[in-house]
Amino acid sequence: MRRELLDKRSVEIRGMFGRIAHRYDLLNRVLSLGRDVGWRREIARRVAELGPRRVLDVCAGTGDVALGLAPGPTVVGADFSLPMLARARGKAIRRRRAIGLTAADALLLPFADESVDVVTVAFGVRNFEDLERGLAELVRVLAPGGTLLVLEFSRPAGPLGPLLGWWARAVPPTVGRILSGDREAYAYLPASVGSFADARTMCGILHGLGLGEVEARPLTGGVCTLYQGVRTNRRKEGE
Ligand SMILES: C[S@@+](CC[C@H](N)C(=O)[O-])C[C@H]1O[C@@H](n2cnc3c(N)ncnc32)[C@H](O)[C@@H]1O
């Protein structure tokens, strides 16, 4: 799948995640060699430090981030793929974790302005049809003083970068085809990572949206990056 052919229309992305939902967790563990659990734990650790009352986890998928934050704050997970949300619901019931789950497009959230203390999103924003618009929507629902935490794949600097790029183009499509029956979805993975904004661009966008204390912390040598920003301003009248 060539970079310019990436189709990020909501209908395509929603359909793709719906098709792989039944194997999504297994493939995460296999393809990251189990590291994905630790990456999400970094979000949970940061949220615990912040001690919020209300957390919204956007692009919640099968619920691993949202479930990792409960019990504690009131947590709602939002995603536009019903098969992914059904998996999250099953896990919440099995683990006896009380979280809210709602079907929603991250670019048009059904939440009031300034209504949550922390917004988290793991491996979601690179799928947004319009990255800046999506991030602006996440900032809209954040209360002043609230924190946005974005975990996303990135491209490591140095020799690890090309090596990982080669691995990502070769391995996930084949393993994805074998385990989920959907080669295309796992060819989308390296293509979407390869064309995603670098840390400098991401931090620039977050600053531009009025966030302060913007940070980008590379994890596992830069395989992914945890971005953070604090909403400093109130929404102006008429905005
Ligand atoms: C790679 S999965 C990540 C799931 C989960 N956050 C995790 O850490 O495993 C991306 C998820 O984002 C959802 N998604 C992508 N774009 C979205 C959008 N615009 N609105 C809502 N959900 C979206 C997909 O349905 C999918 O469940």
PDB file of C-alpha atoms and ligand atoms in Angstrom:
ATOM      1  CA  MET A   1       0.000   0.000   0.000  1.00  0.00           C
ATOM      2  CA  ARG A   2       1.668   3.213  -1.100  1.00  0.00           C
ATOM      3  CA  ARG A   3       1.604   6.240   1.144  1.00  0.00           C
ATOM      4  CA  GLU A   4      -0.439   8.391  -1.215  1.00  0.00           C
ATOM      5  CA  LEU A   5      -3.005   5.610  -1.527  1.00  0.00           C
ATOM      6  CA  LEU A   6      -3.842   5.541   2.189  1.00  0.00           C
ATOM      7  CA  ASP A   7      -7.571   5.913   2.501  1.00  0.00           C
ATOM      8  CA  LYS A   8      -8.409   7.472   5.854  1.00  0.00           C
ATOM      9  CA  ARG A   9     -12.063   8.157   5.244  1.00  0.00           C
ATOM     10  CA  SER A  10     -13.986   7.258   8.395  1.00  0.00           C
ATOM     11  CA  VAL A  11     -16.016   4.623   6.599  1.00  0.00           C
ATOM     12  CA  GLU A  12     -12.845   2.804   5.457  1.00  0.00           C
ATOM     13  CA  ILE A  13     -11.077   2.976   8.836  1.00  0.00           C
ATOM     14  CA  ARG A  14     -14.190   1.880  10.709  1.00  0.00           C
ATOM     15  CA  GLY A  15     -14.705  -1.048   8.343  1.00  0.00           C
ATOM     16  CA  MET A  16     -11.069  -2.128   8.624  1.00  0.00           C
ATOM     17  CA  PHE A  17     -11.026  -2.172  12.448  1.00  0.00           C
ATOM     18  CA  GLY A  18     -14.396  -3.926  12.451  1.00  0.00           C
ATOM     19  CA  ARG A  19     -12.927  -6.726  10.311  1.00  0.00           C
ATOM     20  CA  ILE A  20      -9.909  -7.337  12.566  1.00  0.00           C
ATOM     21  CA  ALA A  21     -11.554  -6.767  15.983  1.00  0.00           C
ATOM     22  CA  HIS A  22     -11.681 -10.520  16.758  1.00  0.00           C
ATOM     23  CA  ARG A  23      -7.883 -10.816  16.443  1.00  0.00           C
ATOM     24  CA  TYR A  24      -6.833  -7.286  17.377  1.00  0.00           C
ATOM     25  CA  ASP A  25      -5.489  -8.024  20.884  1.00  0.00           C
ATOM     26  CA  LEU A  26      -3.635 -11.170  19.829  1.00  0.00           C
ATOM     27  CA  LEU A  27      -1.927  -9.369  16.940  1.00  0.00           C
ATOM     28  CA  ASN A  28      -0.973  -6.458  19.185  1.00  0.00           C
ATOM     29  CA  ARG A  29       0.796  -8.793  21.593  1.00  0.00           C
ATOM     30  CA  VAL A  30       2.486 -10.814  18.838  1.00  0.00           C
ATOM     31  CA  LEU A  31       3.625  -7.920  16.647  1.00  0.00           C
ATOM     32  CA  SER A  32       4.909  -5.775  19.529  1.00  0.00           C
ATOM     33  CA  LEU A  33       6.415  -8.794  21.329  1.00  0.00           C
ATOM     34  CA  GLY A  34       4.268  -7.837  24.289  1.00  0.00           C
ATOM     35  CA  ARG A  35       5.622  -4.270  24.506  1.00  0.00           C
ATOM     36  CA  ASP A  36       2.216  -2.705  23.809  1.00  0.00           C
ATOM     37  CA  VAL A  37       1.120  -3.596  27.347  1.00  0.00           C
ATOM     38  CA  GLY A  38       3.994  -1.548  28.796  1.00  0.00           C
ATOM     39  CA  TRP A  39       3.310   1.386  26.453  1.00  0.00           C
ATOM     40  CA  ARG A  40      -0.306   1.626  27.609  1.00  0.00           C
ATOM     41  CA  ARG A  41       0.843   1.240  31.209  1.00  0.00           C
ATOM     42  CA  GLU A  42       2.837   4.479  30.751  1.00  0.00           C
ATOM     43  CA  ILE A  43      -0.453   6.262  30.052  1.00  0.00           C
ATOM     44  CA  ALA A  44      -2.059   4.727  33.152  1.00  0.00           C
ATOM     45  CA  ARG A  45       0.926   5.775  35.264  1.00  0.00           C
ATOM     46  CA  ARG A  46       0.731   9.352  34.002  1.00  0.00           C
ATOM     47  CA  VAL A  47      -3.036   9.527  34.545  1.00  0.00           C
ATOM     48  CA  ALA A  48      -2.609   8.232  38.109  1.00  0.00           C
ATOM     49  CA  GLU A  49      -0.072  11.030  38.750  1.00  0.00           C
ATOM     50  CA  LEU A  50      -2.549  13.599  37.466  1.00  0.00           C
ATOM     51  CA  GLY A  51      -5.389  12.213  39.617  1.00  0.00           C
ATOM     52  CA  PRO A  52      -8.285  13.362  37.407  1.00  0.00           C
ATOM     53  CA  ARG A  53     -11.989  12.958  38.171  1.00  0.00           C
ATOM     54  CA  ARG A  54     -13.187  12.407  34.572  1.00  0.00           C
ATOM     55  CA  VAL A  55     -11.209  10.719  31.800  1.00  0.00           C
ATOM     56  CA  LEU A  56     -12.226  10.243  28.180  1.00  0.00           C
ATOM     57  CA  ASP A  57     -10.328   7.571  26.231  1.00  0.00           C
ATOM     58  CA  VAL A  58     -10.815   8.233  22.530  1.00  0.00           C
ATOM     59  CA  CYS A  59     -10.279   5.508  19.898  1.00  0.00           C
ATOM     60  CA  ALA A  60     -10.712   3.128  22.810  1.00  0.00           C
ATOM     61  CA  GLY A  61     -10.714  -0.002  20.619  1.00  0.00           C
ATOM     62  CA  THR A  62     -10.939  -3.161  22.730  1.00  0.00           C
ATOM     63  CA  GLY A  63     -10.627  -1.065  25.877  1.00  0.00           C
ATOM     64  CA  ASP A  64      -7.101  -1.763  27.083  1.00  0.00           C
ATOM     65  CA  VAL A  65      -6.328   1.870  27.942  1.00  0.00           C
ATOM     66  CA  ALA A  66      -9.724   2.651  29.503  1.00  0.00           C
ATOM     67  CA  LEU A  67      -9.722  -0.566  31.551  1.00  0.00           C
ATOM     68  CA  GLY A  68      -6.188   0.157  32.756  1.00  0.00           C
ATOM     69  CA  LEU A  69      -7.371   3.476  34.242  1.00  0.00           C
ATOM     70  CA  ALA A  70     -10.239   2.021  36.299  1.00  0.00           C
ATOM     71  CA  PRO A  71     -11.042   1.869  39.162  1.00  0.00           C
ATOM     72  CA  GLY A  72     -10.353   5.453  40.178  1.00  0.00           C
ATOM     73  CA  PRO A  73     -11.624   8.186  37.896  1.00  0.00           C
ATOM     74  CA  THR A  74     -14.868   8.016  35.951  1.00  0.00           C
ATOM     75  CA  VAL A  75     -13.720   6.626  32.605  1.00  0.00           C
ATOM     76  CA  VAL A  76     -15.546   6.653  29.290  1.00  0.00           C
ATOM     77  CA  GLY A  77     -14.134   4.922  26.210  1.00  0.00           C
ATOM     78  CA  ALA A  78     -15.296   6.157  22.804  1.00  0.00           C
ATOM     79  CA  ASP A  79     -14.746   4.490  19.429  1.00  0.00           C
ATOM     80  CA  PHE A  80     -16.603   4.398  16.128  1.00  0.00           C
ATOM     81  CA  SER A  81     -16.165   0.637  15.588  1.00  0.00           C
ATOM     82  CA  LEU A  82     -18.945  -1.380  17.199  1.00  0.00           C
ATOM     83  CA  PRO A  83     -17.080  -4.736  16.956  1.00  0.00           C
ATOM     84  CA  MET A  84     -14.112  -3.175  18.818  1.00  0.00           C
ATOM     85  CA  LEU A  85     -16.446  -1.732  21.467  1.00  0.00           C
ATOM     86  CA  ALA A  86     -18.166  -5.121  21.848  1.00  0.00           C
ATOM     87  CA  ARG A  87     -14.756  -6.624  22.734  1.00  0.00           C
ATOM     88  CA  ALA A  88     -14.160  -3.824  25.238  1.00  0.00           C
ATOM     89  CA  ARG A  89     -17.549  -4.430  26.809  1.00  0.00           C
ATOM     90  CA  GLY A  90     -16.853  -8.168  27.159  1.00  0.00           C
ATOM     91  CA  LYS A  91     -13.543  -7.464  28.902  1.00  0.00           C
ATOM     92  CA  ALA A  92     -15.113  -4.889  31.231  1.00  0.00           C
ATOM     93  CA  ILE A  93     -17.742  -7.414  32.295  1.00  0.00           C
ATOM     94  CA  ARG A  94     -15.212 -10.226  32.770  1.00  0.00           C
ATOM     95  CA  ARG A  95     -12.878  -7.990  34.793  1.00  0.00           C
ATOM     96  CA  ARG A  96     -15.757  -6.351  36.699  1.00  0.00           C
ATOM     97  CA  ARG A  97     -14.567  -2.893  35.744  1.00  0.00           C
ATOM     98  CA  ALA A  98     -17.162  -0.122  35.602  1.00  0.00           C
ATOM     99  CA  ILE A  99     -16.336   1.990  32.558  1.00  0.00           C
ATOM    100  CA  GLY A 100     -18.648   3.771  30.153  1.00  0.00           C
ATOM    101  CA  LEU A 101     -18.412   2.859  26.463  1.00  0.00           C
ATOM    102  CA  THR A 102     -19.884   4.875  23.665  1.00  0.00           C
ATOM    103  CA  ALA A 103     -19.929   4.768  19.879  1.00  0.00           C
ATOM    104  CA  ALA A 104     -18.580   8.092  18.658  1.00  0.00           C
ATOM    105  CA  ASP A 105     -16.400   9.613  15.966  1.00  0.00           C
ATOM    106  CA  ALA A 106     -13.390  11.340  17.513  1.00  0.00           C
ATOM    107  CA  LEU A 107     -13.805  14.176  15.026  1.00  0.00           C
ATOM    108  CA  LEU A 108     -17.292  14.945  16.316  1.00  0.00           C
ATOM    109  CA  LEU A 109     -17.465  13.949  19.964  1.00  0.00           C
ATOM    110  CA  PRO A 110     -20.851  13.903  21.733  1.00  0.00           C
ATOM    111  CA  PHE A 111     -19.412  15.653  24.804  1.00  0.00           C
ATOM    112  CA  ALA A 112     -19.732  19.199  26.037  1.00  0.00           C
ATOM    113  CA  ASP A 113     -16.919  21.744  25.818  1.00  0.00           C
ATOM    114  CA  GLU A 114     -14.470  21.593  28.746  1.00  0.00           C
ATOM    115  CA  SER A 115     -16.179  18.553  30.272  1.00  0.00           C
ATOM    116  CA  VAL A 116     -13.283  16.172  31.058  1.00  0.00           C
ATOM    117  CA  ASP A 117     -10.032  16.459  33.014  1.00  0.00           C
ATOM    118  CA  VAL A 118      -7.886  14.118  30.897  1.00  0.00           C
ATOM    119  CA  VAL A 119      -8.247  12.884  27.334  1.00  0.00           C
ATOM    120  CA  THR A 120      -6.216   9.826  26.358  1.00  0.00           C
ATOM    121  CA  VAL A 121      -5.779   8.329  22.899  1.00  0.00           C
ATOM    122  CA  ALA A 122      -3.534   5.391  22.057  1.00  0.00           C
ATOM    123  CA  PHE A 123      -2.687   4.446  18.475  1.00  0.00           C
ATOM    124  CA  GLY A 124      -5.723   6.361  17.255  1.00  0.00           C
ATOM    125  CA  VAL A 125      -4.723   9.776  15.935  1.00  0.00           C
ATOM    126  CA  ARG A 126      -2.699   8.507  12.969  1.00  0.00           C
ATOM    127  CA  ASN A 127      -5.987   7.173  11.591  1.00  0.00           C
ATOM    128  CA  PHE A 128      -7.739  10.549  11.686  1.00  0.00           C
ATOM    129  CA  GLU A 129      -8.925  11.764   8.337  1.00  0.00           C
ATOM    130  CA  ASP A 130      -7.874  15.260   9.436  1.00  0.00           C
ATOM    131  CA  LEU A 131      -5.241  15.182  12.209  1.00  0.00           C
ATOM    132  CA  GLU A 132      -5.487  18.839  13.259  1.00  0.00           C
ATOM    133  CA  ARG A 133      -9.265  18.841  13.293  1.00  0.00           C
ATOM    134  CA  GLY A 134      -9.307  15.645  15.342  1.00  0.00           C
ATOM    135  CA  LEU A 135      -6.825  16.962  17.877  1.00  0.00           C
ATOM    136  CA  ALA A 136      -8.758  20.252  18.104  1.00  0.00           C
ATOM    137  CA  GLU A 137     -11.884  18.243  18.933  1.00  0.00           C
ATOM    138  CA  LEU A 138     -10.022  16.458  21.760  1.00  0.00           C
ATOM    139  CA  VAL A 139      -8.849  19.816  23.125  1.00  0.00           C
ATOM    140  CA  ARG A 140     -12.415  21.205  22.904  1.00  0.00           C
ATOM    141  CA  VAL A 141     -13.710  18.708  25.487  1.00  0.00           C
ATOM    142  CA  LEU A 142     -10.748  19.232  27.856  1.00  0.00           C
ATOM    143  CA  ALA A 143     -11.346  21.462  30.859  1.00  0.00           C
ATOM    144  CA  PRO A 144      -8.852  24.325  31.324  1.00  0.00           C
ATOM    145  CA  GLY A 145      -5.889  22.840  33.197  1.00  0.00           C
ATOM    146  CA  GLY A 146      -6.769  19.418  31.780  1.00  0.00           C
ATOM    147  CA  THR A 147      -4.216  17.174  30.075  1.00  0.00           C
ATOM    148  CA  LEU A 148      -4.169  15.535  26.665  1.00  0.00           C
ATOM    149  CA  LEU A 149      -2.131  12.310  26.415  1.00  0.00           C
ATOM    150  CA  VAL A 150      -1.492  10.897  22.949  1.00  0.00           C
ATOM    151  CA  LEU A 151       0.387   7.641  22.414  1.00  0.00           C
ATOM    152  CA  GLU A 152       1.318   6.988  18.811  1.00  0.00           C
ATOM    153  CA  PHE A 153       3.827   5.028  16.763  1.00  0.00           C
ATOM    154  CA  SER A 154       6.838   6.993  15.581  1.00  0.00           C
ATOM    155  CA  ARG A 155       9.961   6.406  13.530  1.00  0.00           C
ATOM    156  CA  PRO A 156      13.087   5.807  15.647  1.00  0.00           C
ATOM    157  CA  ALA A 157      16.169   7.902  14.848  1.00  0.00           C
ATOM    158  CA  GLY A 158      19.435   6.148  13.856  1.00  0.00           C
ATOM    159  CA  PRO A 159      19.881   2.651  12.425  1.00  0.00           C
ATOM    160  CA  LEU A 160      16.837   1.270  14.269  1.00  0.00           C
ATOM    161  CA  GLY A 161      14.604   3.430  12.013  1.00  0.00           C
ATOM    162  CA  PRO A 162      15.281   1.763   8.623  1.00  0.00           C
ATOM    163  CA  LEU A 163      15.499  -1.662  10.275  1.00  0.00           C
ATOM    164  CA  LEU A 164      12.111  -1.250  11.887  1.00  0.00           C
ATOM    165  CA  GLY A 165      10.714   0.192   8.640  1.00  0.00           C
ATOM    166  CA  TRP A 166      11.830  -2.925   6.768  1.00  0.00           C
ATOM    167  CA  TRP A 167      10.431  -5.214   9.483  1.00  0.00           C
ATOM    168  CA  ALA A 168       7.102  -3.371   9.535  1.00  0.00           C
ATOM    169  CA  ARG A 169       6.671  -3.676   5.768  1.00  0.00           C
ATOM    170  CA  ALA A 170       7.618  -7.372   5.742  1.00  0.00           C
ATOM    171  CA  VAL A 171       6.233  -8.957   8.900  1.00  0.00           C
ATOM    172  CA  PRO A 172       2.843  -7.470   9.923  1.00  0.00           C
ATOM    173  CA  PRO A 173       1.114  -8.011   6.537  1.00  0.00           C
ATOM    174  CA  THR A 174       2.072 -11.708   6.536  1.00  0.00           C
ATOM    175  CA  VAL A 175       1.429 -12.372  10.228  1.00  0.00           C
ATOM    176  CA  GLY A 176      -1.749 -10.279  10.021  1.00  0.00           C
ATOM    177  CA  ARG A 177      -2.999 -12.320   7.067  1.00  0.00           C
ATOM    178  CA  ILE A 178      -2.324 -15.605   8.865  1.00  0.00           C
ATOM    179  CA  LEU A 179      -3.870 -14.629  12.205  1.00  0.00           C
ATOM    180  CA  SER A 180      -6.693 -12.304  11.144  1.00  0.00           C
ATOM    181  CA  GLY A 181      -7.209 -13.226   7.501  1.00  0.00           C
ATOM    182  CA  ASP A 182      -6.818  -9.536   6.585  1.00  0.00           C
ATOM    183  CA  ARG A 183      -3.510  -8.710   4.919  1.00  0.00           C
ATOM    184  CA  GLU A 184      -4.660  -5.251   3.856  1.00  0.00           C
ATOM    185  CA  ALA A 185      -5.310  -4.063   7.421  1.00  0.00           C
ATOM    186  CA  TYR A 186      -1.798  -5.012   8.466  1.00  0.00           C
ATOM    187  CA  ALA A 187      -0.247  -3.456   5.366  1.00  0.00           C
ATOM    188  CA  TYR A 188      -2.047  -0.255   6.423  1.00  0.00           C
ATOM    189  CA  LEU A 189      -0.131  -0.317   9.744  1.00  0.00           C
ATOM    190  CA  PRO A 190       3.405   0.434   8.383  1.00  0.00           C
ATOM    191  CA  ALA A 191       1.984   2.743   5.716  1.00  0.00           C
ATOM    192  CA  SER A 192       0.093   4.838   8.264  1.00  0.00           C
ATOM    193  CA  VAL A 193       3.085   4.972  10.632  1.00  0.00           C
ATOM    194  CA  GLY A 194       5.443   5.901   7.777  1.00  0.00           C
ATOM    195  CA  SER A 195       3.306   8.840   6.697  1.00  0.00           C
ATOM    196  CA  PHE A 196       2.422  10.096  10.181  1.00  0.00           C
ATOM    197  CA  ALA A 197       3.656  13.431  11.553  1.00  0.00           C
ATOM    198  CA  ASP A 198       7.042  13.395  13.299  1.00  0.00           C
ATOM    199  CA  ALA A 199       7.448  14.514  16.921  1.00  0.00           C
ATOM    200  CA  ARG A 200       8.335  18.076  15.945  1.00  0.00           C
ATOM    201  CA  THR A 201       5.257  18.448  13.808  1.00  0.00           C
ATOM    202  CA  MET A 202       3.020  16.878  16.440  1.00  0.00           C
ATOM    203  CA  CYS A 203       4.365  19.209  19.153  1.00  0.00           C
ATOM    204  CA  GLY A 204       3.869  22.181  16.794  1.00  0.00           C
ATOM    205  CA  ILE A 205       0.231  21.201  16.248  1.00  0.00           C
ATOM    206  CA  LEU A 206      -0.371  20.772  19.986  1.00  0.00           C
ATOM    207  CA  HIS A 207       1.172  24.203  20.692  1.00  0.00           C
ATOM    208  CA  GLY A 208      -0.936  25.680  17.901  1.00  0.00           C
ATOM    209  CA  LEU A 209      -4.070  24.333  19.577  1.00  0.00           C
ATOM    210  CA  GLY A 210      -3.273  26.333  22.691  1.00  0.00           C
ATOM    211  CA  LEU A 211      -1.724  23.564  24.781  1.00  0.00           C
ATOM    212  CA  GLY A 212       1.147  24.339  27.136  1.00  0.00           C
ATOM    213  CA  GLU A 213       3.807  22.155  28.752  1.00  0.00           C
ATOM    214  CA  VAL A 214       3.948  20.168  25.515  1.00  0.00           C
ATOM    215  CA  GLU A 215       6.268  17.171  25.704  1.00  0.00           C
ATOM    216  CA  ALA A 216       7.130  14.233  23.476  1.00  0.00           C
ATOM    217  CA  ARG A 217       8.611  11.248  25.298  1.00  0.00           C
ATOM    218  CA  PRO A 218       9.979   8.448  23.089  1.00  0.00           C
ATOM    219  CA  LEU A 219       9.296   4.900  24.309  1.00  0.00           C
ATOM    220  CA  THR A 220      11.280   1.764  23.375  1.00  0.00           C
ATOM    221  CA  GLY A 221      13.909   3.735  21.451  1.00  0.00           C
ATOM    222  CA  GLY A 222      11.280   5.818  19.651  1.00  0.00           C
ATOM    223  CA  VAL A 223       9.098   2.982  18.337  1.00  0.00           C
ATOM    224  CA  CYS A 224       6.297   5.033  19.807  1.00  0.00           C
ATOM    225  CA  THR A 225       6.015   8.414  21.480  1.00  0.00           C
ATOM    226  CA  LEU A 226       3.889   9.633  24.362  1.00  0.00           C
ATOM    227  CA  TYR A 227       2.795  13.232  23.726  1.00  0.00           C
ATOM    228  CA  GLN A 228       1.414  15.393  26.455  1.00  0.00           C
ATOM    229  CA  GLY A 229      -0.031  18.887  26.617  1.00  0.00           C
ATOM    230  CA  VAL A 230      -1.997  20.928  29.124  1.00  0.00           C
ATOM    231  CA  ARG A 231      -4.931  23.100  28.142  1.00  0.00           C
ATOM    232  CA  THR A 232      -4.095  26.550  29.382  1.00  0.00           C
ATOM    233  CA  ASN A 233      -6.818  28.683  27.841  1.00  0.00           C
ATOM    234  CA  ARG A 234     -10.580  28.941  28.084  1.00  0.00           C
ATOM    235  CA  ARG A 235     -12.698  28.856  24.967  1.00  0.00           C
ATOM    236  CA  LYS A 236     -13.349  32.386  23.767  1.00  0.00           C
ATOM    237  CA  GLU A 237     -16.923  33.635  23.243  1.00  0.00           C
ATOM    238  CA  GLY A 238     -18.128  32.850  19.723  1.00  0.00           C
ATOM    239  CA  GLU A 239     -15.427  30.219  19.012  1.00  0.00           C
TER     240      GLU A 239
HETATM  241  C1  LIG B   1      -5.116   0.899  16.516  1.00  0.00           C
HETATM  242  S1  LIG B   1      -6.656   0.878  17.354  1.00  0.00           S
HETATM  243  C2  LIG B   1      -6.224   1.426  18.989  1.00  0.00           C
HETATM  244  C3  LIG B   1      -7.162   0.903  20.027  1.00  0.00           C
HETATM  245  C4  LIG B   1      -6.752   1.144  21.474  1.00  0.00           C
HETATM  246  N1  LIG B   1      -6.640   2.547  21.781  1.00  0.00           N
HETATM  247  C5  LIG B   1      -5.482   0.437  21.819  1.00  0.00           C
HETATM  248  O1  LIG B   1      -4.604   1.042  22.420  1.00  0.00           O
HETATM  249  O2  LIG B   1      -5.367  -0.764  21.514  1.00  0.00           O
HETATM  250  C6  LIG B   1      -7.403   2.328  16.680  1.00  0.00           C
HETATM  251  C7  LIG B   1      -8.854   2.457  17.095  1.00  0.00           C
HETATM  252  O3  LIG B   1      -9.267   3.785  16.779  1.00  0.00           O
HETATM  253  C8  LIG B   1     -10.566   3.743  16.251  1.00  0.00           C
HETATM  254  N2  LIG B   1     -10.724   4.956  15.440  1.00  0.00           N
HETATM  255  C9  LIG B   1      -9.957   5.359  14.398  1.00  0.00           C
HETATM  256  N3  LIG B   1     -10.386   6.553  13.940  1.00  0.00           N
HETATM  257  C10 LIG B   1     -11.436   6.897  14.717  1.00  0.00           C
HETATM  258  C11 LIG B   1     -12.315   8.025  14.751  1.00  0.00           C
HETATM  259  N4  LIG B   1     -12.205   9.013  13.868  1.00  0.00           N
HETATM  260  N5  LIG B   1     -13.270   8.061  15.690  1.00  0.00           N
HETATM  261  C12 LIG B   1     -13.419   7.053  16.593  1.00  0.00           C
HETATM  262  N6  LIG B   1     -12.638   5.952  16.609  1.00  0.00           N
HETATM  263  C13 LIG B   1     -11.652   5.877  15.678  1.00  0.00           C
HETATM  264  C14 LIG B   1     -10.655   2.426  15.492  1.00  0.00           C
HETATM  265  O4  LIG B   1     -11.980   1.991  15.340  1.00  0.00           O
HETATM  266  C15 LIG B   1      -9.821   1.517  16.397  1.00  0.00           C
HETATM  267  O5  LIG B   1     -10.629   0.869  17.332  1.00  0.00           O
END
